[in-house]
JSON list of N, CA and C in Angstrom, two decimals:
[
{"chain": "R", "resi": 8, "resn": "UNK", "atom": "N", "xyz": [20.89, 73.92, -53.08]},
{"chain": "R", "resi": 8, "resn": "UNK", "atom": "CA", "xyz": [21.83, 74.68, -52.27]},
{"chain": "R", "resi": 8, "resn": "UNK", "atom": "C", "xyz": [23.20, 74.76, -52.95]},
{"chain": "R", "resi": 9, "resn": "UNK", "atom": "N", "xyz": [23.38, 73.85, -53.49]},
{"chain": "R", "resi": 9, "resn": "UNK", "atom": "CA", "xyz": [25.09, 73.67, -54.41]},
{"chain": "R", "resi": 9, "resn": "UNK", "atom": "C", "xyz": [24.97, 75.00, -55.31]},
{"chain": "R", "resi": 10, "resn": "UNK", "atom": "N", "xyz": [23.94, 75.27, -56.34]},
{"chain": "R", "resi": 10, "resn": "UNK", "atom": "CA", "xyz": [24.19, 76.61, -57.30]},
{"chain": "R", "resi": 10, "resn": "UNK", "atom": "C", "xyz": [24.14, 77.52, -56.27]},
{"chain": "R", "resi": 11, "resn": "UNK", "atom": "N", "xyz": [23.78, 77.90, -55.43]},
{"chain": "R", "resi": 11, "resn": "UNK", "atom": "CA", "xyz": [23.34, 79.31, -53.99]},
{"chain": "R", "resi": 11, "resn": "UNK", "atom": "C", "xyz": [24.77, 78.77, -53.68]},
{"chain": "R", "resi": 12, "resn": "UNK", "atom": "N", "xyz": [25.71, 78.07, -53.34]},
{"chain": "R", "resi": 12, "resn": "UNK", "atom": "CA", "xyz": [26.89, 78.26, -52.91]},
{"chain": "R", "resi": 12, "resn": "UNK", "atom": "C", "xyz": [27.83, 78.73, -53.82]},
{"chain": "R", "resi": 13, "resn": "UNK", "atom": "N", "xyz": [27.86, 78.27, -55.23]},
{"chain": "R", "resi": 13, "resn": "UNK", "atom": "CA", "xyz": [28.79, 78.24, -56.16]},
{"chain": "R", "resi": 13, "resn": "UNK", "atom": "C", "xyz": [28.25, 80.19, -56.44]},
{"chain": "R", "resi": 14, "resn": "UNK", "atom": "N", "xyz": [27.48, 80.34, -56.59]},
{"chain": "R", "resi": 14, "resn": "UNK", "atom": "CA", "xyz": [27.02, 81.69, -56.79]},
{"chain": "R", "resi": 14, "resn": "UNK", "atom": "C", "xyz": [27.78, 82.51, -56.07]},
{"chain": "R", "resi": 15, "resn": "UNK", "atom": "N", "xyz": [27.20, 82.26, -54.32]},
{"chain": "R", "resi": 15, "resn": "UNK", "atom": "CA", "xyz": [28.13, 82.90, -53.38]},
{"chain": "R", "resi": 15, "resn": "UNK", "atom": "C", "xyz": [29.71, 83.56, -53.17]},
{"chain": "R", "resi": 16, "resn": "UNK", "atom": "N", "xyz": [30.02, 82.29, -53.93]},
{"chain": "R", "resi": 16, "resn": "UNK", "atom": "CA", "xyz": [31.69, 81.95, -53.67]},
{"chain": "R", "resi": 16, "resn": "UNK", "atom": "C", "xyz": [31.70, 82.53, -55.09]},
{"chain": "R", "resi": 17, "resn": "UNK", "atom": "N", "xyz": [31.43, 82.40, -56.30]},
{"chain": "R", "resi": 17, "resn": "UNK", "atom": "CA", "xyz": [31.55, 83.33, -57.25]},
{"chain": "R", "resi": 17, "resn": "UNK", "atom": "C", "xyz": [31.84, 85.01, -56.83]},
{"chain": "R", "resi": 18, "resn": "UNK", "atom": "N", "xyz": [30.72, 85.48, -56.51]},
{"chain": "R", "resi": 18, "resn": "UNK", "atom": "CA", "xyz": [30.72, 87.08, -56.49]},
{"chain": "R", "resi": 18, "resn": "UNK", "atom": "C", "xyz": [31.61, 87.00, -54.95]},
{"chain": "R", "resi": 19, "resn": "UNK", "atom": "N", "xyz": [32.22, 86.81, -53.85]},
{"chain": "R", "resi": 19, "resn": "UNK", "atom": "CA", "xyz": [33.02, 86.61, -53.05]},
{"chain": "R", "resi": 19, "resn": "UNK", "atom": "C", "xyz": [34.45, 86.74, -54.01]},
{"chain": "R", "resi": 20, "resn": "UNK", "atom": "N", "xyz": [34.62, 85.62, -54.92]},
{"chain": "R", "resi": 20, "resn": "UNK", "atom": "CA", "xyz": [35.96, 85.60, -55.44]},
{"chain": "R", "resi": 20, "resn": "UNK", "atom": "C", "xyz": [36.30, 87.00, -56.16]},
{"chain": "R", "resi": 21, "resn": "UNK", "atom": "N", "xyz": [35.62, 87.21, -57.12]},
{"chain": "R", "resi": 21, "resn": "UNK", "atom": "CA", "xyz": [35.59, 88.04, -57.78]},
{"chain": "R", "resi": 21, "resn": "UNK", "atom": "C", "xyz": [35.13, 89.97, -57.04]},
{"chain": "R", "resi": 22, "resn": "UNK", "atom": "N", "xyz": [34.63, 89.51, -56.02]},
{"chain": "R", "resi": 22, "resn": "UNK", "atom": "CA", "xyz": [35.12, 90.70, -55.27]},
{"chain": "R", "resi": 22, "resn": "UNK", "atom": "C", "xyz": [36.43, 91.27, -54.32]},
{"chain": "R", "resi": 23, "resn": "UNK", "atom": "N", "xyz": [37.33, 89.65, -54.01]},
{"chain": "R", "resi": 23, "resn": "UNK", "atom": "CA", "xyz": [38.96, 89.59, -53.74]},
{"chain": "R", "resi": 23, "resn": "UNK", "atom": "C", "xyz": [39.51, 90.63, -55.48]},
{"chain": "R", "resi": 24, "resn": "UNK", "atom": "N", "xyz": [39.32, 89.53, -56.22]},
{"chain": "R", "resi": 24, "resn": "UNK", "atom": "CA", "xyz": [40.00, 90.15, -56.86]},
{"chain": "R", "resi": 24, "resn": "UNK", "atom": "C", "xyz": [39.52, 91.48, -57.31]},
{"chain": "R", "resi": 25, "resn": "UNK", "atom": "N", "xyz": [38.71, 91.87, -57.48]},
{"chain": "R", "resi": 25, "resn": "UNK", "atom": "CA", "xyz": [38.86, 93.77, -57.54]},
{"chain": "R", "resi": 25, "resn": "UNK", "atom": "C", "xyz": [39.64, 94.24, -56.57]},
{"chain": "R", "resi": 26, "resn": "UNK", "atom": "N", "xyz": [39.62, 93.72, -55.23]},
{"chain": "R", "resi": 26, "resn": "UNK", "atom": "CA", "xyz": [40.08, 94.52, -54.30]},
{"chain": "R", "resi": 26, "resn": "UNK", "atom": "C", "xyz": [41.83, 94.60, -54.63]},
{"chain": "R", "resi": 27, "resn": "UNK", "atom": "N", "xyz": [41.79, 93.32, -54.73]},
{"chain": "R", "resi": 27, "resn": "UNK", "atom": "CA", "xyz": [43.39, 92.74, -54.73]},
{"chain": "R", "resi": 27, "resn": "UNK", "atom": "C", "xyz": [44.18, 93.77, -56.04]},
{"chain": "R", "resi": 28, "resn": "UNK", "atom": "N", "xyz": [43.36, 93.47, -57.12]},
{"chain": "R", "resi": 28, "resn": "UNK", "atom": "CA", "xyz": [43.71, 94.24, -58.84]},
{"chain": "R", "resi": 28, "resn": "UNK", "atom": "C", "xyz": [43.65, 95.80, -58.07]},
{"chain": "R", "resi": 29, "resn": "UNK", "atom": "N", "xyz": [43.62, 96.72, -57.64]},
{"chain": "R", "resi": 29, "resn": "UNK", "atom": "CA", "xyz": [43.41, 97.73, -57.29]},
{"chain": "R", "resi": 29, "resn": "UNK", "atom": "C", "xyz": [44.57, 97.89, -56.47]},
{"chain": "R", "resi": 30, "resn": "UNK", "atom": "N", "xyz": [44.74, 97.20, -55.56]},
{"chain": "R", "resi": 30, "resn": "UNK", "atom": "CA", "xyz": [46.03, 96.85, -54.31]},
{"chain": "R", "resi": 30, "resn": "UNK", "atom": "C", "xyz": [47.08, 96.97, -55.43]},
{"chain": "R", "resi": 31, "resn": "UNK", "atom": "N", "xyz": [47.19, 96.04, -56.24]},
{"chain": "R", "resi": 31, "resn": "UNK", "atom": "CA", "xyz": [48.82, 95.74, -57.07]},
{"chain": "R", "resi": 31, "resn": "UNK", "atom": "C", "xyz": [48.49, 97.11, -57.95]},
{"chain": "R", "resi": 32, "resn": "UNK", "atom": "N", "xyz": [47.86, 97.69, -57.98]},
{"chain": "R", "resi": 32, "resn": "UNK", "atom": "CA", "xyz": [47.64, 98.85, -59.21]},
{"chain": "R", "resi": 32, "resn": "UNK", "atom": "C", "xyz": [48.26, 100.07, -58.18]},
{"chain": "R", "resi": 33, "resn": "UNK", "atom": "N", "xyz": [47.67, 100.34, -57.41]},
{"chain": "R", "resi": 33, "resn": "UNK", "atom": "CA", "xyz": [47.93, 101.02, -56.63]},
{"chain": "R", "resi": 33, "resn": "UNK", "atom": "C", "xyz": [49.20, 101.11, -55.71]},
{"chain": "R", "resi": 34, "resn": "UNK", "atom": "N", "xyz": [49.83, 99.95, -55.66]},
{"chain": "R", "resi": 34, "resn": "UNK", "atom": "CA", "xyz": [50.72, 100.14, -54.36]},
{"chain": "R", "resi": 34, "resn": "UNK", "atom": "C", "xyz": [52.23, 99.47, -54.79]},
{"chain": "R", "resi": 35, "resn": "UNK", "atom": "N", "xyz": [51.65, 98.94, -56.47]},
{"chain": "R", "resi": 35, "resn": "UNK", "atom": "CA", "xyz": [53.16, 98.76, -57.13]},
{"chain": "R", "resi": 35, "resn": "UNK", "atom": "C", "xyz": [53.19, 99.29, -58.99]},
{"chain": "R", "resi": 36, "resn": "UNK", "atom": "N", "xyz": [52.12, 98.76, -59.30]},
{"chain": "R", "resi": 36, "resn": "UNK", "atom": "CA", "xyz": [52.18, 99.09, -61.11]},
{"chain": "R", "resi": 36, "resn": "UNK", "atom": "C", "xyz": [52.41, 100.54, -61.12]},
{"chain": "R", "resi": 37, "resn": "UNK", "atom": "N", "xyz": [51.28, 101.31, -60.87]},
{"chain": "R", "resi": 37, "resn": "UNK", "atom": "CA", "xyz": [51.49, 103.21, -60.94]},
{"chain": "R", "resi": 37, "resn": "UNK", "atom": "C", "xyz": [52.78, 103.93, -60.26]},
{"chain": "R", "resi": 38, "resn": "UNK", "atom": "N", "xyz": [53.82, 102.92, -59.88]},
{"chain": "R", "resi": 38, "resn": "UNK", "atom": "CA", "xyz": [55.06, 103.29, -59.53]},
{"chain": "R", "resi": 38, "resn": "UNK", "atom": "C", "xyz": [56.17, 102.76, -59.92]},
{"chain": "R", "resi": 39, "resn": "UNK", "atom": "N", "xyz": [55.88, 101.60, -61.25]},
{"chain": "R", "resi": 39, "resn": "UNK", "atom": "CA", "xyz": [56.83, 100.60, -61.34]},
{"chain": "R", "resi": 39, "resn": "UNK", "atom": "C", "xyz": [58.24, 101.43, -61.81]},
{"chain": "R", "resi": 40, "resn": "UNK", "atom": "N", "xyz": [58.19, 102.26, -62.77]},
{"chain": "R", "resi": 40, "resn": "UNK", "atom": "CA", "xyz": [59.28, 103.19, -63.09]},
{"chain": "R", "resi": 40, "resn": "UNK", "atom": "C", "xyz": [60.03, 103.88, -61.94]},
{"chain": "R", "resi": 41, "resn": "UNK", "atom": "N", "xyz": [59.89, 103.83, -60.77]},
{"chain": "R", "resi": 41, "resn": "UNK", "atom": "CA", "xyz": [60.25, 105.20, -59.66]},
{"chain": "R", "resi": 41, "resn": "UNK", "atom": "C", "xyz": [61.31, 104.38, -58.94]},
{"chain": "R", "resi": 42, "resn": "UNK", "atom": "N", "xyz": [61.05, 103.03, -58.78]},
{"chain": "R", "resi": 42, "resn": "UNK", "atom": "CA", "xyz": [62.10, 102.04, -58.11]},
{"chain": "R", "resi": 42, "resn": "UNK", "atom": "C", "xyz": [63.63, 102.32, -58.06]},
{"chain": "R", "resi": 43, "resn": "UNK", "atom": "N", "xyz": [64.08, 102.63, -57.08]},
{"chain": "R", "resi": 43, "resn": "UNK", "atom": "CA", "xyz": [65.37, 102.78, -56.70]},
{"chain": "R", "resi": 43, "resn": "UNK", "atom": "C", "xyz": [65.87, 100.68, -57.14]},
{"chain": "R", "resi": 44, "resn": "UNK", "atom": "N", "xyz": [67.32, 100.74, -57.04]},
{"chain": "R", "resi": 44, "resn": "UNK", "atom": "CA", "xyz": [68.13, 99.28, -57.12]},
{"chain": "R", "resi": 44, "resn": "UNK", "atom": "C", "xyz": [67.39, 98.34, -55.46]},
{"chain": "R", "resi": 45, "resn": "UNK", "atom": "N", "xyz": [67.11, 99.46, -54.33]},
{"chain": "R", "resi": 45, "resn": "UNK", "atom": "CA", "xyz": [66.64, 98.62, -53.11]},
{"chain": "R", "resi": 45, "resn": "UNK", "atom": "C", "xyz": [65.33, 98.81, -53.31]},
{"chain": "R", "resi": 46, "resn": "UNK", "atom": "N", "xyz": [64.42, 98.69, -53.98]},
{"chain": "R", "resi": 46, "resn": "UNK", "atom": "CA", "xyz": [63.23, 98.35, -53.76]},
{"chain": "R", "resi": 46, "resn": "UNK", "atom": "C", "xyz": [62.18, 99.70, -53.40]},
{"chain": "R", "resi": 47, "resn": "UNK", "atom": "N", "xyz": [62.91, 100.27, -53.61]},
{"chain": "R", "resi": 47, "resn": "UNK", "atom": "CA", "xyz": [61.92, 101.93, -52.94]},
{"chain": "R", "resi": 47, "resn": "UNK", "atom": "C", "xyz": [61.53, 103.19, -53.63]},
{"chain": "R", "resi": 48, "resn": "UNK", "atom": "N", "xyz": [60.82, 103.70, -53.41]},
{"chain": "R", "resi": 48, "resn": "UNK", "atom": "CA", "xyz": [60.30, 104.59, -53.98]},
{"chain": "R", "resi": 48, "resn": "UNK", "atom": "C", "xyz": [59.30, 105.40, -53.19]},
{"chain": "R", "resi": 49, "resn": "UNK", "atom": "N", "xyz": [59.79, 106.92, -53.07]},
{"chain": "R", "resi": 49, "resn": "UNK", "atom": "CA", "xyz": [59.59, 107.89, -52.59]},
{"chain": "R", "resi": 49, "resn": "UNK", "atom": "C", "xyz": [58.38, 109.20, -53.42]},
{"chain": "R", "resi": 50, "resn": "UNK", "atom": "N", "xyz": [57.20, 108.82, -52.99]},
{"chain": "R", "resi": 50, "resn": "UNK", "atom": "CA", "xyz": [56.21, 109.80, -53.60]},
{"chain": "R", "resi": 50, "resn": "UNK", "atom": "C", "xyz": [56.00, 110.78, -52.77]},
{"chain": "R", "resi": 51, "resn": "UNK", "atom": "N", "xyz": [57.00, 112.11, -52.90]},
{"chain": "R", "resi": 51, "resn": "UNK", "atom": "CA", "xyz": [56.71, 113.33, -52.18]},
{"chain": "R", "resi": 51, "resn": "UNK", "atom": "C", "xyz": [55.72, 113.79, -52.50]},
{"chain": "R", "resi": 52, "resn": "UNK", "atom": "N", "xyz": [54.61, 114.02, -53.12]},
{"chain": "R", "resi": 52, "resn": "UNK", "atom": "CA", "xyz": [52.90, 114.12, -53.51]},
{"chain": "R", "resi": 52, "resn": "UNK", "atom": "C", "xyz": [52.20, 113.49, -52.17]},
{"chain": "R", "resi": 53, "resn": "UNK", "atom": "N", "xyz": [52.21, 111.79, -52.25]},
{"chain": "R", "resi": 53, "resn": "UNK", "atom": "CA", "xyz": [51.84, 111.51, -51.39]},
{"chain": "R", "resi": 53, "resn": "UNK", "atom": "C", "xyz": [52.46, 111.29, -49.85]},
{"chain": "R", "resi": 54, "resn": "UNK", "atom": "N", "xyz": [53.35, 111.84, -49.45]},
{"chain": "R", "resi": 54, "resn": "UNK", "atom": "CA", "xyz": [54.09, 111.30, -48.48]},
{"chain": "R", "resi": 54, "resn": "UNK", "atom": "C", "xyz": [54.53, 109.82, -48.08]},
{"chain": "R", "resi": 55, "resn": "UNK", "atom": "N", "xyz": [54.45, 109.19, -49.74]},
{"chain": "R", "resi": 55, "resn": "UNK", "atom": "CA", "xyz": [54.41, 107.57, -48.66]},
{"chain": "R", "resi": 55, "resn": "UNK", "atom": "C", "xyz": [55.97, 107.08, -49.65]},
{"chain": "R", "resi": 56, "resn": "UNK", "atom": "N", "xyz": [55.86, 105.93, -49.07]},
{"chain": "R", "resi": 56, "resn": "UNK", "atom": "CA", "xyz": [57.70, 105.64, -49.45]},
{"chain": "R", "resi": 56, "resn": "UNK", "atom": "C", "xyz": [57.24, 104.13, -49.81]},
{"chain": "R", "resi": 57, "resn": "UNK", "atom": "N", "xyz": [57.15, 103.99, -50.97]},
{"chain": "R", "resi": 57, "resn": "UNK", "atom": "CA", "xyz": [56.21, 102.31, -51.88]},
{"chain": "R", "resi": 57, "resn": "UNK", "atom": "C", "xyz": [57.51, 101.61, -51.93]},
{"chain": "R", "resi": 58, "resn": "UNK", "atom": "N", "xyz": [57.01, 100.42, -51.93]},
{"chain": "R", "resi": 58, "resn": "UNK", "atom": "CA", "xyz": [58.45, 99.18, -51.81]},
{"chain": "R", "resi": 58, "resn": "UNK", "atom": "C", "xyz": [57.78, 98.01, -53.00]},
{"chain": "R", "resi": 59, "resn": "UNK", "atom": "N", "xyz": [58.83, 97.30, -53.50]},
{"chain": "R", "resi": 59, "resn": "UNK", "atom": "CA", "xyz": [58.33, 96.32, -54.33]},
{"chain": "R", "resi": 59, "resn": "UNK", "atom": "C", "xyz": [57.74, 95.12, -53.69]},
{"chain": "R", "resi": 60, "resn": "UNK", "atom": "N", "xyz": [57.13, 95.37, -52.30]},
{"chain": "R", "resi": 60, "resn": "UNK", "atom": "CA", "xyz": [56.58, 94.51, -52.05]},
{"chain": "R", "resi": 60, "resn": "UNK", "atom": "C", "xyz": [55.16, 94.61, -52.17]},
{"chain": "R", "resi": 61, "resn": "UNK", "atom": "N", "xyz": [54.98, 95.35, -52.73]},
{"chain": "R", "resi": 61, "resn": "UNK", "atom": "CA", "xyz": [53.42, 95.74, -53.57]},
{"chain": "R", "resi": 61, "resn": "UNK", "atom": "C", "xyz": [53.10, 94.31, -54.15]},
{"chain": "R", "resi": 62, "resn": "UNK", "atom": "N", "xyz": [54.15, 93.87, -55.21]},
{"chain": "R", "resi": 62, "resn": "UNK", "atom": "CA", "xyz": [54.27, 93.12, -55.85]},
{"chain": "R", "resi": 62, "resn": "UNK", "atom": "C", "xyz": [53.10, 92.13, -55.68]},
{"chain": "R", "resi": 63, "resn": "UNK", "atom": "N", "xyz": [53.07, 91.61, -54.68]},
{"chain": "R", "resi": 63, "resn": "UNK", "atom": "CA", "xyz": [52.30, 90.42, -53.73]},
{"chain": "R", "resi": 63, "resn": "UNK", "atom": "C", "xyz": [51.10, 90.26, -54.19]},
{"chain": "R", "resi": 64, "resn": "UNK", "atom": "N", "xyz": [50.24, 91.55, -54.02]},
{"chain": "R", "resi": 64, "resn": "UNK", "atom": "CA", "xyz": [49.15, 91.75, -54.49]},
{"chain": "R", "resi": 64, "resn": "UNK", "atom": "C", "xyz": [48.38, 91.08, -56.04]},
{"chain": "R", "resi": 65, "resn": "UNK", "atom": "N", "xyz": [49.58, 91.00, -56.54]},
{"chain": "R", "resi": 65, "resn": "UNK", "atom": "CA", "xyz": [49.29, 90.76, -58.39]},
{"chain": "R", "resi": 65, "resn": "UNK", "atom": "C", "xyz": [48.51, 89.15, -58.33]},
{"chain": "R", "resi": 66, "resn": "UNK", "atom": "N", "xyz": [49.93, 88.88, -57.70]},
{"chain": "R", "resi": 66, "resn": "UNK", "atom": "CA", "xyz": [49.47, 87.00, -57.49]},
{"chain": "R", "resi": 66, "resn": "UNK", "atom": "C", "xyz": [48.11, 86.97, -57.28]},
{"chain": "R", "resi": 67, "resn": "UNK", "atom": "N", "xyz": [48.04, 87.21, -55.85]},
{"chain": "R", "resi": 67, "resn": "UNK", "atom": "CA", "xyz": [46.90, 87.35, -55.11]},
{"chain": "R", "resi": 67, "resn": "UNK", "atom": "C", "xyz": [45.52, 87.79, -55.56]},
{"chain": "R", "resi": 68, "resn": "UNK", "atom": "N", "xyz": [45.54, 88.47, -57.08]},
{"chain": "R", "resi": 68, "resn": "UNK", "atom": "CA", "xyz": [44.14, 88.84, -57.73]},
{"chain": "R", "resi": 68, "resn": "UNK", "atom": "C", "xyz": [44.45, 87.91, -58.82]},
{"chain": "R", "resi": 69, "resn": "UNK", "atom": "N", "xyz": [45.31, 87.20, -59.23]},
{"chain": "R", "resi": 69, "resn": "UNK", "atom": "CA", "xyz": [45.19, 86.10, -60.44]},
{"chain": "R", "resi": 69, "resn": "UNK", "atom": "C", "xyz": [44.65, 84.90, -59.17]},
{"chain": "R", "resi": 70, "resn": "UNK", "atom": "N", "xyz": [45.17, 84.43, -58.25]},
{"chain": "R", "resi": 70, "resn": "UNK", "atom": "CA", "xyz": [44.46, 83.53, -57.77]},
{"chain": "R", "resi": 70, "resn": "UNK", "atom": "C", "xyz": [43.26, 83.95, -57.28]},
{"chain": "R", "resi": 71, "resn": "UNK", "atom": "N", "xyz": [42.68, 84.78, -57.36]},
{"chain": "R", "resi": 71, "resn": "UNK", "atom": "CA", "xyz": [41.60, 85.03, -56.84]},
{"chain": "R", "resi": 71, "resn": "UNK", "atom": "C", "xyz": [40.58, 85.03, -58.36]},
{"chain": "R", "resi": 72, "resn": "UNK", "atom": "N", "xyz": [41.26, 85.59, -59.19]},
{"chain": "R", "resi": 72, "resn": "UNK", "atom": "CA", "xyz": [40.62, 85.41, -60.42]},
{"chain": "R", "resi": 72, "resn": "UNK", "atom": "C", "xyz": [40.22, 83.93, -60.81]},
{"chain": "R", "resi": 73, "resn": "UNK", "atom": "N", "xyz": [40.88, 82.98, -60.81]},
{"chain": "R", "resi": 73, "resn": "UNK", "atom": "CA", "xyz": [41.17, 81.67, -60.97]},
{"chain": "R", "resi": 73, "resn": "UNK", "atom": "C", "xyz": [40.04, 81.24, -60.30]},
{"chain": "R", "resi": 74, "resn": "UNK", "atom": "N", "xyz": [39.88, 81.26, -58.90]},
{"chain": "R", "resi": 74, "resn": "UNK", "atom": "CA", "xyz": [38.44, 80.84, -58.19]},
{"chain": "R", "resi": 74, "resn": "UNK", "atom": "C", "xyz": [37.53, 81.21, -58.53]},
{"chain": "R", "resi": 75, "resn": "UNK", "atom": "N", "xyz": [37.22, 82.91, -59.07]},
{"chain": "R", "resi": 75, "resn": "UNK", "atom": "CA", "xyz": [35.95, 82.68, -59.73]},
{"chain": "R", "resi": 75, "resn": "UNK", "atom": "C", "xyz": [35.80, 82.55, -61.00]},
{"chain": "R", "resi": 76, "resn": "UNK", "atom": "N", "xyz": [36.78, 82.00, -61.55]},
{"chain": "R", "resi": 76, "resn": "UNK", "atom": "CA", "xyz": [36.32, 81.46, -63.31]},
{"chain": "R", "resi": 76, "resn": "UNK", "atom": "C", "xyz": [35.94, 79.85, -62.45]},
{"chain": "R", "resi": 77, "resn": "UNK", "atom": "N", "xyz": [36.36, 79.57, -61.77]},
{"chain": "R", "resi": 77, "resn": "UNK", "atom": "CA", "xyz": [35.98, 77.82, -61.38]},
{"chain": "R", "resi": 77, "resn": "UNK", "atom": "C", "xyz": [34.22, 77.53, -60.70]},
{"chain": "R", "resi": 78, "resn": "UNK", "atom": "N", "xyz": [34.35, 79.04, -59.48]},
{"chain": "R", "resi": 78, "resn": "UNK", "atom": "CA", "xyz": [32.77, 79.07, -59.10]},
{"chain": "R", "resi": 78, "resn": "UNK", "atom": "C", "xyz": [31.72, 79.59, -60.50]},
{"chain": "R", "resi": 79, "resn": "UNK", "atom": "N", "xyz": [32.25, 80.27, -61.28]},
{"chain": "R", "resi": 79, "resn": "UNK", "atom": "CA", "xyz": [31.49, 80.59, -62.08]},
{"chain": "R", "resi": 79, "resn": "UNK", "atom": "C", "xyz": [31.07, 78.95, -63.16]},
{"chain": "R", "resi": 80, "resn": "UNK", "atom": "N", "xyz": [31.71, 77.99, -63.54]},
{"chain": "R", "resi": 80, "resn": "UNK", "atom": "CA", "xyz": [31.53, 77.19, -64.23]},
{"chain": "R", "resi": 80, "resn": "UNK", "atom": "C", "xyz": [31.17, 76.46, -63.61]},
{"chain": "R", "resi": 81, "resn": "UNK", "atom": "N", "xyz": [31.22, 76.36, -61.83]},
{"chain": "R", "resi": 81, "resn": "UNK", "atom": "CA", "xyz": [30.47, 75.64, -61.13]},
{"chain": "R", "resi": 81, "resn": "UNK", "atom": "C", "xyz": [28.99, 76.35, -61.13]},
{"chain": "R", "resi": 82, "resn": "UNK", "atom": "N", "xyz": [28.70, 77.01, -61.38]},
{"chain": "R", "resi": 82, "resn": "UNK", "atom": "CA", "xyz": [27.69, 77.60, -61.13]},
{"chain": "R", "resi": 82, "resn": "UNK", "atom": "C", "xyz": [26.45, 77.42, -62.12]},
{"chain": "R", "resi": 83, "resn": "UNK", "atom": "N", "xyz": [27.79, 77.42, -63.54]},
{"chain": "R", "resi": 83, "resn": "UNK", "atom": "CA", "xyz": [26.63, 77.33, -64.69]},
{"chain": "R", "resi": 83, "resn": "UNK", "atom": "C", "xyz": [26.33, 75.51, -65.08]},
{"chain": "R", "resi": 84, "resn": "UNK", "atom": "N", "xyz": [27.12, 74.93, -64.24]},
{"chain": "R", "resi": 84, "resn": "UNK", "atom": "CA", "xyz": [26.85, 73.41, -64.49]},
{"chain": "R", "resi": 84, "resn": "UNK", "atom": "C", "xyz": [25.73, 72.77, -63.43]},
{"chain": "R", "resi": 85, "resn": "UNK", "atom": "N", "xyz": [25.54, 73.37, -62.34]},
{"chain": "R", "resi": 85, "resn": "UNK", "atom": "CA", "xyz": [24.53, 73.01, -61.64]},
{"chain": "R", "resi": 85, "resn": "UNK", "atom": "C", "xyz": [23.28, 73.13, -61.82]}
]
């Protein structure tokens, strides 16, 4: 049952982080140039008004990355 968990929690982690890598791609990198001095940025294309609090996201797919390089080496040691 330990490799069926480490497996689990593998493709789990590593499906955060796509989601997450996509989030920071999307909702701060493909705008990093547009940033006003307050944090904003205005895409009349899309109607939406992006803030550097996109930012968040980045972390959030390196730690997510991080868990599955750990389930993955848990995985191959069991």
């Amino acid at each position: 049952m330990g490799r069926l968990g480490a497996g689990i929690a593998a493709v789990i982690s590593f499906a955060f982080t796509i989601i997450f890598t996509f989030a920071f791609y999307d909702r701060y990198w493909r705008h990093r140039d547009c940033f006003n001095d307050r944090g904003n940025c205005w895409v009349s294309e899309d109607g939406i008004n992006y803030t550097t609090s996109g930012f968040v996201w980045g972390p959030m797919a390196v730690i997510f990355a991080i868990l599955f390089a750990i389930a993955v080496v848990n995985t191959i040691r069991r």
